[in-house]
Coordinates of C-alpha atoms in Angstrom, one line a residue:
X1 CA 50.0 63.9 -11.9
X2 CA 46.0 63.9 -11.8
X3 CA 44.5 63.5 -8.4
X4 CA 43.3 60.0 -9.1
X5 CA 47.2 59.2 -9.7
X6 CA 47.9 60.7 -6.4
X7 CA 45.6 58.7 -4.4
X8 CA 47.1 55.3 -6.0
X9 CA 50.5 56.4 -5.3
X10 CA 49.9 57.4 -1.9
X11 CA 47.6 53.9 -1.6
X12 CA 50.9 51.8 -2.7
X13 CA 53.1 53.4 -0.8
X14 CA 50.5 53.0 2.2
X15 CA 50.2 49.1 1.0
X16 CA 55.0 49.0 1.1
X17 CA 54.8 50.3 4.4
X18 CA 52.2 47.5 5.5
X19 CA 53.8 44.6 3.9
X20 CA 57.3 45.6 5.6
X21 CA 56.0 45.8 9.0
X22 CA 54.8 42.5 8.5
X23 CA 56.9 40.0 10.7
X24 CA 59.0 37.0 8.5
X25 CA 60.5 33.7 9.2
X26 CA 61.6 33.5 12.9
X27 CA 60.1 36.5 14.0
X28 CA 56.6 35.6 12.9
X29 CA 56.2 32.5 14.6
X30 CA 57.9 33.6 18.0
X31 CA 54.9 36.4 18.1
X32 CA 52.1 36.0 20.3
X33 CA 48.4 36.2 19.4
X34 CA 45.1 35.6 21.1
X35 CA 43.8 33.1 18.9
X36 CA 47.5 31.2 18.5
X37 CA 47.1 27.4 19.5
X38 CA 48.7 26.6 22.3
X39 CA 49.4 23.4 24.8
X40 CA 48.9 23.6 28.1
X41 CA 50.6 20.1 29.1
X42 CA 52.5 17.2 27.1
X43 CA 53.1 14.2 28.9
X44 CA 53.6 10.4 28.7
X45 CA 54.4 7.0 30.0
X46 CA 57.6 5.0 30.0
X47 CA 58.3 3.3 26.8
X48 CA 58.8 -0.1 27.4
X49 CA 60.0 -3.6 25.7
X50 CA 57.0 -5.4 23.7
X51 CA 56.3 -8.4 25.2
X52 CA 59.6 -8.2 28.1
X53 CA 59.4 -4.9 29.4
X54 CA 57.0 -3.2 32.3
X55 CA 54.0 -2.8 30.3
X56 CA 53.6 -6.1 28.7
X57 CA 50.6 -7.5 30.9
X58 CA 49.0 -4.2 31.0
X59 CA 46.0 -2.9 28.0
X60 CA 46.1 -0.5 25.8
X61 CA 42.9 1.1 27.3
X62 CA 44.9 0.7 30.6
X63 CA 47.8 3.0 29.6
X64 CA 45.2 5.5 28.1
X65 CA 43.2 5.8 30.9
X66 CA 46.3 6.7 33.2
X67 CA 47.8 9.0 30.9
X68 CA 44.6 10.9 30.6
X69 CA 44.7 11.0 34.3
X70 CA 47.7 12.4 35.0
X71 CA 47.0 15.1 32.1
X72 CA 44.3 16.2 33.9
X73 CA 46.3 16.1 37.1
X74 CA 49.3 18.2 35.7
X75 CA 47.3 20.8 34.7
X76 CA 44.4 21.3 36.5
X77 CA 42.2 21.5 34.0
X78 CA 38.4 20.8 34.8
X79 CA 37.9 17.8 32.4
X80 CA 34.2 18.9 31.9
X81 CA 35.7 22.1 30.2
X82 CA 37.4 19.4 27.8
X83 CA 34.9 19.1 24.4
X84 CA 36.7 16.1 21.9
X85 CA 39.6 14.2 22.4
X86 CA 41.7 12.5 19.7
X87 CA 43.6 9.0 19.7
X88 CA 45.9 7.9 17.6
X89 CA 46.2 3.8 17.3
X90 CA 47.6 1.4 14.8
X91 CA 47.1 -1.9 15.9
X92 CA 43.8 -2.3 17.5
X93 CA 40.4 -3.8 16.0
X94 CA 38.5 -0.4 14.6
X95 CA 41.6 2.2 16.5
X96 CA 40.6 1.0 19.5
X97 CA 37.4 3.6 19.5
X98 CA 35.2 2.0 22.1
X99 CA 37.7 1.0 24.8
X100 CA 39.8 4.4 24.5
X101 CA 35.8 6.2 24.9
X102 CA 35.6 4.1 28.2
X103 CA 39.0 4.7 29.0
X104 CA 38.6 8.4 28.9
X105 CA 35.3 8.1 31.0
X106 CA 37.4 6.0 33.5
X107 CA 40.0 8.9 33.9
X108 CA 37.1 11.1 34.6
X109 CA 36.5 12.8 31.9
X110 CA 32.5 13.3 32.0
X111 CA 30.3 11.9 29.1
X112 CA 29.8 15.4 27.5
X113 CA 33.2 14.4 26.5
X114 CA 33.8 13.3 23.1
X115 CA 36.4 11.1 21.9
X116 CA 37.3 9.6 18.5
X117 CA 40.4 7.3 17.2
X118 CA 42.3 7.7 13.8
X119 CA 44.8 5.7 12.3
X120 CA 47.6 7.0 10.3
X121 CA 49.9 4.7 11.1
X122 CA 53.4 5.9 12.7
X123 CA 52.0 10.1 12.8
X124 CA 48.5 8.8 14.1
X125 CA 49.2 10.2 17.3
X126 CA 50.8 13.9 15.9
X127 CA 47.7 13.6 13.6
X128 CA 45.2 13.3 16.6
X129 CA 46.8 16.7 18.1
X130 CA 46.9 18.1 14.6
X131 CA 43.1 17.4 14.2
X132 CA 42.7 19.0 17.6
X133 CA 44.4 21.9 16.9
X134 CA 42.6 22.3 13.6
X135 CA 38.8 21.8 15.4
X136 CA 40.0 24.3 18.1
X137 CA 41.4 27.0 15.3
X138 CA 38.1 26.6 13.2
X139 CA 35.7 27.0 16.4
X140 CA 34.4 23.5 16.7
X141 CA 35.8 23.3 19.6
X142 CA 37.3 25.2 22.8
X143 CA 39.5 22.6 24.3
X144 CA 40.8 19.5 23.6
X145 CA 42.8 16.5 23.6
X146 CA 45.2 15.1 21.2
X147 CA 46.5 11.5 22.3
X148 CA 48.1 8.1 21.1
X149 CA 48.7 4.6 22.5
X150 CA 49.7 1.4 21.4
X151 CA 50.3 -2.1 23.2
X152 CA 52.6 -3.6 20.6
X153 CA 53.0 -6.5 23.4
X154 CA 49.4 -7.6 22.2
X155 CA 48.8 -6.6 19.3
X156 CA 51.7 -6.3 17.3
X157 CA 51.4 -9.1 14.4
X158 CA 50.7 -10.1 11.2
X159 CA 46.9 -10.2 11.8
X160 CA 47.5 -5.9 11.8
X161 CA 47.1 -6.1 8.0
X162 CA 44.2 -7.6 6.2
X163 CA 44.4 -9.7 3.2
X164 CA 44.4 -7.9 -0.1
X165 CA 41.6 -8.3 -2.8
X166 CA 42.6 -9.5 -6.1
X167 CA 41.6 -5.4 -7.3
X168 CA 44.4 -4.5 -5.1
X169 CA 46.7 -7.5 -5.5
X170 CA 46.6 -6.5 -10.1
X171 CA 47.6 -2.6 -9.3
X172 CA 51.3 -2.7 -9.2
X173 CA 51.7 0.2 -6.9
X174 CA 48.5 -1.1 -4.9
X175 CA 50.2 -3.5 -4.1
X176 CA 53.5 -2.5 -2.8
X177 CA 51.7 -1.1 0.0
X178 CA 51.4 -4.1 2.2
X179 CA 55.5 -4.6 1.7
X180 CA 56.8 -5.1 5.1
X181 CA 58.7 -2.0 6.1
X182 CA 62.2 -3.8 7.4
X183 CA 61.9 -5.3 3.3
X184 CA 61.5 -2.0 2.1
X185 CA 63.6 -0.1 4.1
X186 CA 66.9 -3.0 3.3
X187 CA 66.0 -2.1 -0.4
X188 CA 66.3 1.4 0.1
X189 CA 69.6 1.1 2.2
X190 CA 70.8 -1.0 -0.5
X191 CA 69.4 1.3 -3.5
X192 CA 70.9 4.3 -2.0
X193 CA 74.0 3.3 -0.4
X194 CA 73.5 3.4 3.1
X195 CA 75.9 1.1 4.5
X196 CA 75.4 -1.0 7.9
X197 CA 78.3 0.9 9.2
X198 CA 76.8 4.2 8.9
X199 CA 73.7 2.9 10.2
X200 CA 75.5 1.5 13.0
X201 CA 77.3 4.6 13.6
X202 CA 73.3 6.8 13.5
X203 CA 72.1 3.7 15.8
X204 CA 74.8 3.8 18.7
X205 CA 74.7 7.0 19.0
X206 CA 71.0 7.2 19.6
X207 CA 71.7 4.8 22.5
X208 CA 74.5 6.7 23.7
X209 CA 72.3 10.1 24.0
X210 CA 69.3 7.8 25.3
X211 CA 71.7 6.7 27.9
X212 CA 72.9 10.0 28.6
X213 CA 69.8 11.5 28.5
X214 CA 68.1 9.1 31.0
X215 CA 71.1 9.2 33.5
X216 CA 71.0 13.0 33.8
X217 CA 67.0 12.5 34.6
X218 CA 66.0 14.8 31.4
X219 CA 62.7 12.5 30.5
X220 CA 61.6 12.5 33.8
X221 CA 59.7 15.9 33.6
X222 CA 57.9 14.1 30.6
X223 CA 57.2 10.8 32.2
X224 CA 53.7 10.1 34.0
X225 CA 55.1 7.0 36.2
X226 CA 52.3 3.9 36.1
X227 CA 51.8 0.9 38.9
X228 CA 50.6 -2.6 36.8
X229 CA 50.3 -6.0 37.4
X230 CA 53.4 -7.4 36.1
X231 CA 54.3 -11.6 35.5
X232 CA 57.3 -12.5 35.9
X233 CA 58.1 -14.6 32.9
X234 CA 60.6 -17.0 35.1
X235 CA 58.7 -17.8 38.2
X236 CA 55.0 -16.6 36.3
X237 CA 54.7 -14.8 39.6
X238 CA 52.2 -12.0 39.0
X239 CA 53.3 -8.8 40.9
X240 CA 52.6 -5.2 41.4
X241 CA 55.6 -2.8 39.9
X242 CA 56.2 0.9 39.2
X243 CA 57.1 1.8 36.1
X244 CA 58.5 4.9 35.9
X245 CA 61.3 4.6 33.0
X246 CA 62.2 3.6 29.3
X247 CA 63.2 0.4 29.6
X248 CA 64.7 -0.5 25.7
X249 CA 67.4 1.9 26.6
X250 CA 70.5 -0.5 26.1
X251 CA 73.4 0.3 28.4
X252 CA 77.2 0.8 26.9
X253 CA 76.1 0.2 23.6
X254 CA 78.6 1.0 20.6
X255 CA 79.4 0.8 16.9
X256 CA 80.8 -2.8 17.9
X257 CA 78.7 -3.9 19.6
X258 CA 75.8 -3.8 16.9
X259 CA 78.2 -4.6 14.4
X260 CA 77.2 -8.4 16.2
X261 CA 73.9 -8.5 15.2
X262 CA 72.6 -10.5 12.3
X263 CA 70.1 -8.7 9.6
X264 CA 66.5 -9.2 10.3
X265 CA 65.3 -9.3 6.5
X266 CA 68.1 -10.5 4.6
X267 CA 70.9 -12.9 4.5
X268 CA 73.7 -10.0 3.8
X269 CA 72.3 -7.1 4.9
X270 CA 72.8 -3.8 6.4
X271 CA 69.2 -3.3 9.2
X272 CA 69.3 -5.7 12.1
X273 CA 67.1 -4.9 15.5
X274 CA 69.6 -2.7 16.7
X275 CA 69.8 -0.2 14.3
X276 CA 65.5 0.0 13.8
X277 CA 63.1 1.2 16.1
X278 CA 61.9 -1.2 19.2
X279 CA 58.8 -2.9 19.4
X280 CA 57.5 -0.6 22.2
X281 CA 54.4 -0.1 24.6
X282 CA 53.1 3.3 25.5
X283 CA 50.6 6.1 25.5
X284 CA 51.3 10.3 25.4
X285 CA 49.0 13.4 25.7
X286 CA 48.9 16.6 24.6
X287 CA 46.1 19.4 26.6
X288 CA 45.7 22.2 23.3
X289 CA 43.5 25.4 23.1
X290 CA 43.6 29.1 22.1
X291 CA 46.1 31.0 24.2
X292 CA 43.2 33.6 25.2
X293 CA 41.1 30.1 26.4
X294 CA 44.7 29.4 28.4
X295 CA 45.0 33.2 30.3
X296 CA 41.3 33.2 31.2
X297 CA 42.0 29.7 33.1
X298 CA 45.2 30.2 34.7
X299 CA 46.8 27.4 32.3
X300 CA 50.4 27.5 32.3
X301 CA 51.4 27.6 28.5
X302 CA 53.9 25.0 27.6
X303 CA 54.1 26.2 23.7
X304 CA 52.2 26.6 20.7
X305 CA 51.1 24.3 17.1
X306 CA 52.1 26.8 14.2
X307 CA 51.5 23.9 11.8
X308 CA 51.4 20.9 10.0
X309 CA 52.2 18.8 6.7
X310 CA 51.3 15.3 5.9
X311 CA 52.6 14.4 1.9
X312 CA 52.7 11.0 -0.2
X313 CA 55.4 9.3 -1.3
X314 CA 55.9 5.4 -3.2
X315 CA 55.0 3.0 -1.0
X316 CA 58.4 1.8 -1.8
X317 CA 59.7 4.7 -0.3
X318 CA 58.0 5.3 3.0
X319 CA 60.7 6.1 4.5
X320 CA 61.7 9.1 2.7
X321 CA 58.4 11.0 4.5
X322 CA 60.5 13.4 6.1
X323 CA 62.1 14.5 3.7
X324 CA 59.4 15.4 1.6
X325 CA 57.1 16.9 4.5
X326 CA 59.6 18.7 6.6
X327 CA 60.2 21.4 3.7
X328 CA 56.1 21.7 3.2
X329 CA 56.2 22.2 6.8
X330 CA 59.0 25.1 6.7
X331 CA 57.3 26.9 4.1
X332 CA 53.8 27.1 5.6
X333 CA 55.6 28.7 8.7
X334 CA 58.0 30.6 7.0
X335 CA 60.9 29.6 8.8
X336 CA 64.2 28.2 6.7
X337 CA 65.8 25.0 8.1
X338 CA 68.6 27.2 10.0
X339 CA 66.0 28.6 12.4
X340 CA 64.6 25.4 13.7
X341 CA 66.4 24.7 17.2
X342 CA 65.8 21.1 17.8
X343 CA 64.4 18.5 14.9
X344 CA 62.5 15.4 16.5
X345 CA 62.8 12.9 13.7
X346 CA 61.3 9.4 14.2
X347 CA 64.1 6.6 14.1
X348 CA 62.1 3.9 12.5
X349 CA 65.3 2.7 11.0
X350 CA 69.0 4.3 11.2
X351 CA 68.9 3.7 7.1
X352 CA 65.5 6.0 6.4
X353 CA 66.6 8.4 8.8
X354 CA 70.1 9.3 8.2
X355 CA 69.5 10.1 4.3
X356 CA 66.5 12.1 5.1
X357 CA 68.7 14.2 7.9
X358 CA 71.4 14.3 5.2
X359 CA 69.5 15.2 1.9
X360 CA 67.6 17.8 3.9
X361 CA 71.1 18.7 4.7
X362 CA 69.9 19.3 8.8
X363 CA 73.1 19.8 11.4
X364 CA 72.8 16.3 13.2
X365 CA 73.5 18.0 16.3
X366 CA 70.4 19.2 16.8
X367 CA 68.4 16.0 15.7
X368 CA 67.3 14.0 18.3
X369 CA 69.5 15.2 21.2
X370 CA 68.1 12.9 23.5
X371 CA 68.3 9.9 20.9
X372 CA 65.1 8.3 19.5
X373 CA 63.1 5.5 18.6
X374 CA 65.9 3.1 17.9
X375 CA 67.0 3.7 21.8
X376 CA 63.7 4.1 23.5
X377 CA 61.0 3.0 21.5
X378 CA 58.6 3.7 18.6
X379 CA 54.7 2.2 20.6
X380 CA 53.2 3.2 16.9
X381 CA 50.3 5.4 17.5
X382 CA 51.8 7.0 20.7
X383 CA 54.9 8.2 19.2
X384 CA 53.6 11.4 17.0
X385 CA 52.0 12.8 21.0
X386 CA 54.8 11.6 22.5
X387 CA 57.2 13.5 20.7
X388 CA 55.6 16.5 21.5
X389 CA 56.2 16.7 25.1
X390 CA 60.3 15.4 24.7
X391 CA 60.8 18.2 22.0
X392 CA 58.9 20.7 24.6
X393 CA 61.0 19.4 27.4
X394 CA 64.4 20.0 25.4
X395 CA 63.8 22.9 24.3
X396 CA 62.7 24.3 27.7
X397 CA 65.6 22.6 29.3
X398 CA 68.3 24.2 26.6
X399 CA 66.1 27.5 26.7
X400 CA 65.5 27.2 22.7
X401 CA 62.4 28.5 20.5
X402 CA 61.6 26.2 17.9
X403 CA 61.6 22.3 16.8
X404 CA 60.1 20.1 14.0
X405 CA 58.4 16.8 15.1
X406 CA 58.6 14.6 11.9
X407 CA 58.1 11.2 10.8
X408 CA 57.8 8.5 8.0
X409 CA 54.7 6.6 8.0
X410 CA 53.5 3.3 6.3
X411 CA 51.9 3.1 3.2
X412 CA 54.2 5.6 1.5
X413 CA 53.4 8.8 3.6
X414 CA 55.0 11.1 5.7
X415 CA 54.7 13.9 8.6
X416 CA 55.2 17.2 9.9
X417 CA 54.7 19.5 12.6
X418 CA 56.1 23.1 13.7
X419 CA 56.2 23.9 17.5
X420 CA 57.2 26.8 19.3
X421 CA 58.4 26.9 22.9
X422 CA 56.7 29.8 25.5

């Protein structure tokens, strides 16, 4: 063998060596690194009834400004240190971007402060962290914010979607975007055989481990508690309450009990209110930066963003999103479905979500363990941040690693995120 043949073989064997000392699946994501992007606090409001529950009378901008206060309260953090934050909205005129600016200035956030709003509908508020995270791995920022919020009470409508042109009206698929979601999602029940019973069955017990859940004081940790003005729709008394719960929980519920409600979209069929995701009010946060940013201040690290997915699907589909996303999510982390701990999978209907948990083939048992969206709410632009800080509660509370926060979003899109607990 020449010398030049010996240098190559020695090089490749060099290059093996490397390649196997290189950590995979699990391992890799559980290591720590300077530059790893980490959250420092994850907290929200109560979820509560659109138009009935605590939060009716109170403004968007209203439950913003108090989440952003208690973030900065929680951890400390000197909100001039804080460069851009991130909102994700679906409901209000332009995202909401100048009253959720003023809000943040409110909280006390200092005008060298930026702030911005997105809308992606149902993952605009996972998207805002995402974009966060993304701005604080490339350098553009140090720390940030990454936030959501919706008032569903008022603004929740059919003035949310605009009139279509008569360009987008003549392209079929075009088109089918603007198909109402609880229309969509009966055809897809129907199309793929997901009965009102099994529905039923998903929706109870995401009431039952709500119920649970909420007795045994696991979302407290989570929950920022809010005094508002409040009108009491019997006596139109206006008084000052505490909010300091989800209040669409529904107590004692079972498969029975639903089986008593009528459909919503269709004489003879299978999604009713009860088994779809509550018209909800609420706003969440989520404090990111590099873990070496989080050591030199003293932050305490809560976990860390390994990574994101966002896919398209047919419009007429929407609410396979998971499905699709959750895999593209897996394999940029390099993790298999069977070392994910906890799965946080939007409920915006028991039909789109069980065949998504089921095709991926996911043990139920570790979706949703403190029930979702169908029990406690889905406020649409809050829900992507808010599950975040009930995915890092649980898995803090069960002493678990990792979780996937996932959802279907209008239009024909869907979600994913990767989290790892400290």
């Amino acid at each position: 063998m020449s010398r030049a043949q010996q240098r190559l073989s020695q090089f490749q064997s060099h290059l093996a060596s490397s390649e196997a000392d290189i950590p995979r699946g699990r391992e890799s994501i559980l290591g720590k690194s300077p530059d790893d992007i980490v959250v420092t606090c994850a907290l929200r409001t109560p979820l509560t009834r659109g138009g009935k529950g605590g939060f009716k009378d109170t403004a968007a901008a209203d439950l913003l400004a108090h989440t952003f206060r208690s973030l900065i309260s929680r951890s400390h953090i000197d909100p001039s240190l804080v460069e851009d934050i991130a909102v994700g909205n679906v409901l209000a005129p332009g995202a909401g971007a100048t009253e959720y600016r003023a809000a943040a200035l409110v909280a006390g956030f200092p005008e060298t402060t930026a702030v911005r709003t997105l809308n992606r509908q149902c993952s605009s508020g996972l998207q805002a962290c995402v974009d966060i995270a993304n701005a604080i791995r490339c350098g553009m920022v140090e720390i940030g914010v990454g936030a959501g919020v919706e008032s569903m009470s008022s603004q929740y409508g059919p003035g949310a979607v605009s009139e279509f042109s008569d360009v987008l009206e003549n392209h079929e698929e075009a088109k089918n975007c603007k198909v109402p979601m609880g229309v969509l999602s009966e055809q897809m029940a129907s199309d793929r055989k997901i009965t009102r019973e099994v529905q039923d069955a998903f929706a109870a017990r995401s009431f039952q481990k709500a119920e649970a859940a909420q007795k045994a004081g696991k979302f407290k940790e989570e929950i920022a508690p809010m005094k508002v003005k409040w009108v009491d729709p019997k006596t139109e008394e206006e008084k000052e309450i505490t909010v300091d719960k989800d209040d669409g929980i529904r107590q004692g519920m079972t498969v029975e009990g639903l089986g008593k409600i009528r459909p919503a979209f269709k004489k003879d069929g299978s999604i009713h209110a009860g088994n779809a995701s509550q018209v909800s009010d609420g706003a969440a946060a989520v404090l990111l930066m590099k873990r070496s940013t989080a050591e030199r201040l003293g932050q305490q690290i809560v976990g860390k963003f390994v990574c994101s997915s966002v896919v398209g699907v047919k419009p007429l589909l929407m609410g396979i999103g998971p499905w699709k996303a959750i895999p593209v999510a897996l394999e940029k982390a390099g993790i298999g479905k069977e070392e994910v701990d906890i799965w946080e999978i939007n409920e915006a209907f028991a039909s789109q979500c069980v065949w998504c948990v089921k095709e991926l083939g996911l043990d139920e048992s570790k979706v949703n363990p403190n029930g979702g969206a169908i029990a406690f709410g889905h406020p649409l632009g809050c829900t992507g941040a808010r599950q975040v800080s009930t995915l890092f509660n649980e898995l803090g509370r069960t002493g678990k690693k990792v979780g996937v926060t996932s959802m279907c979003v209008g239009t024909g899109m869907g979600m994913a995120a990767v989290w790892v607990k400290e």
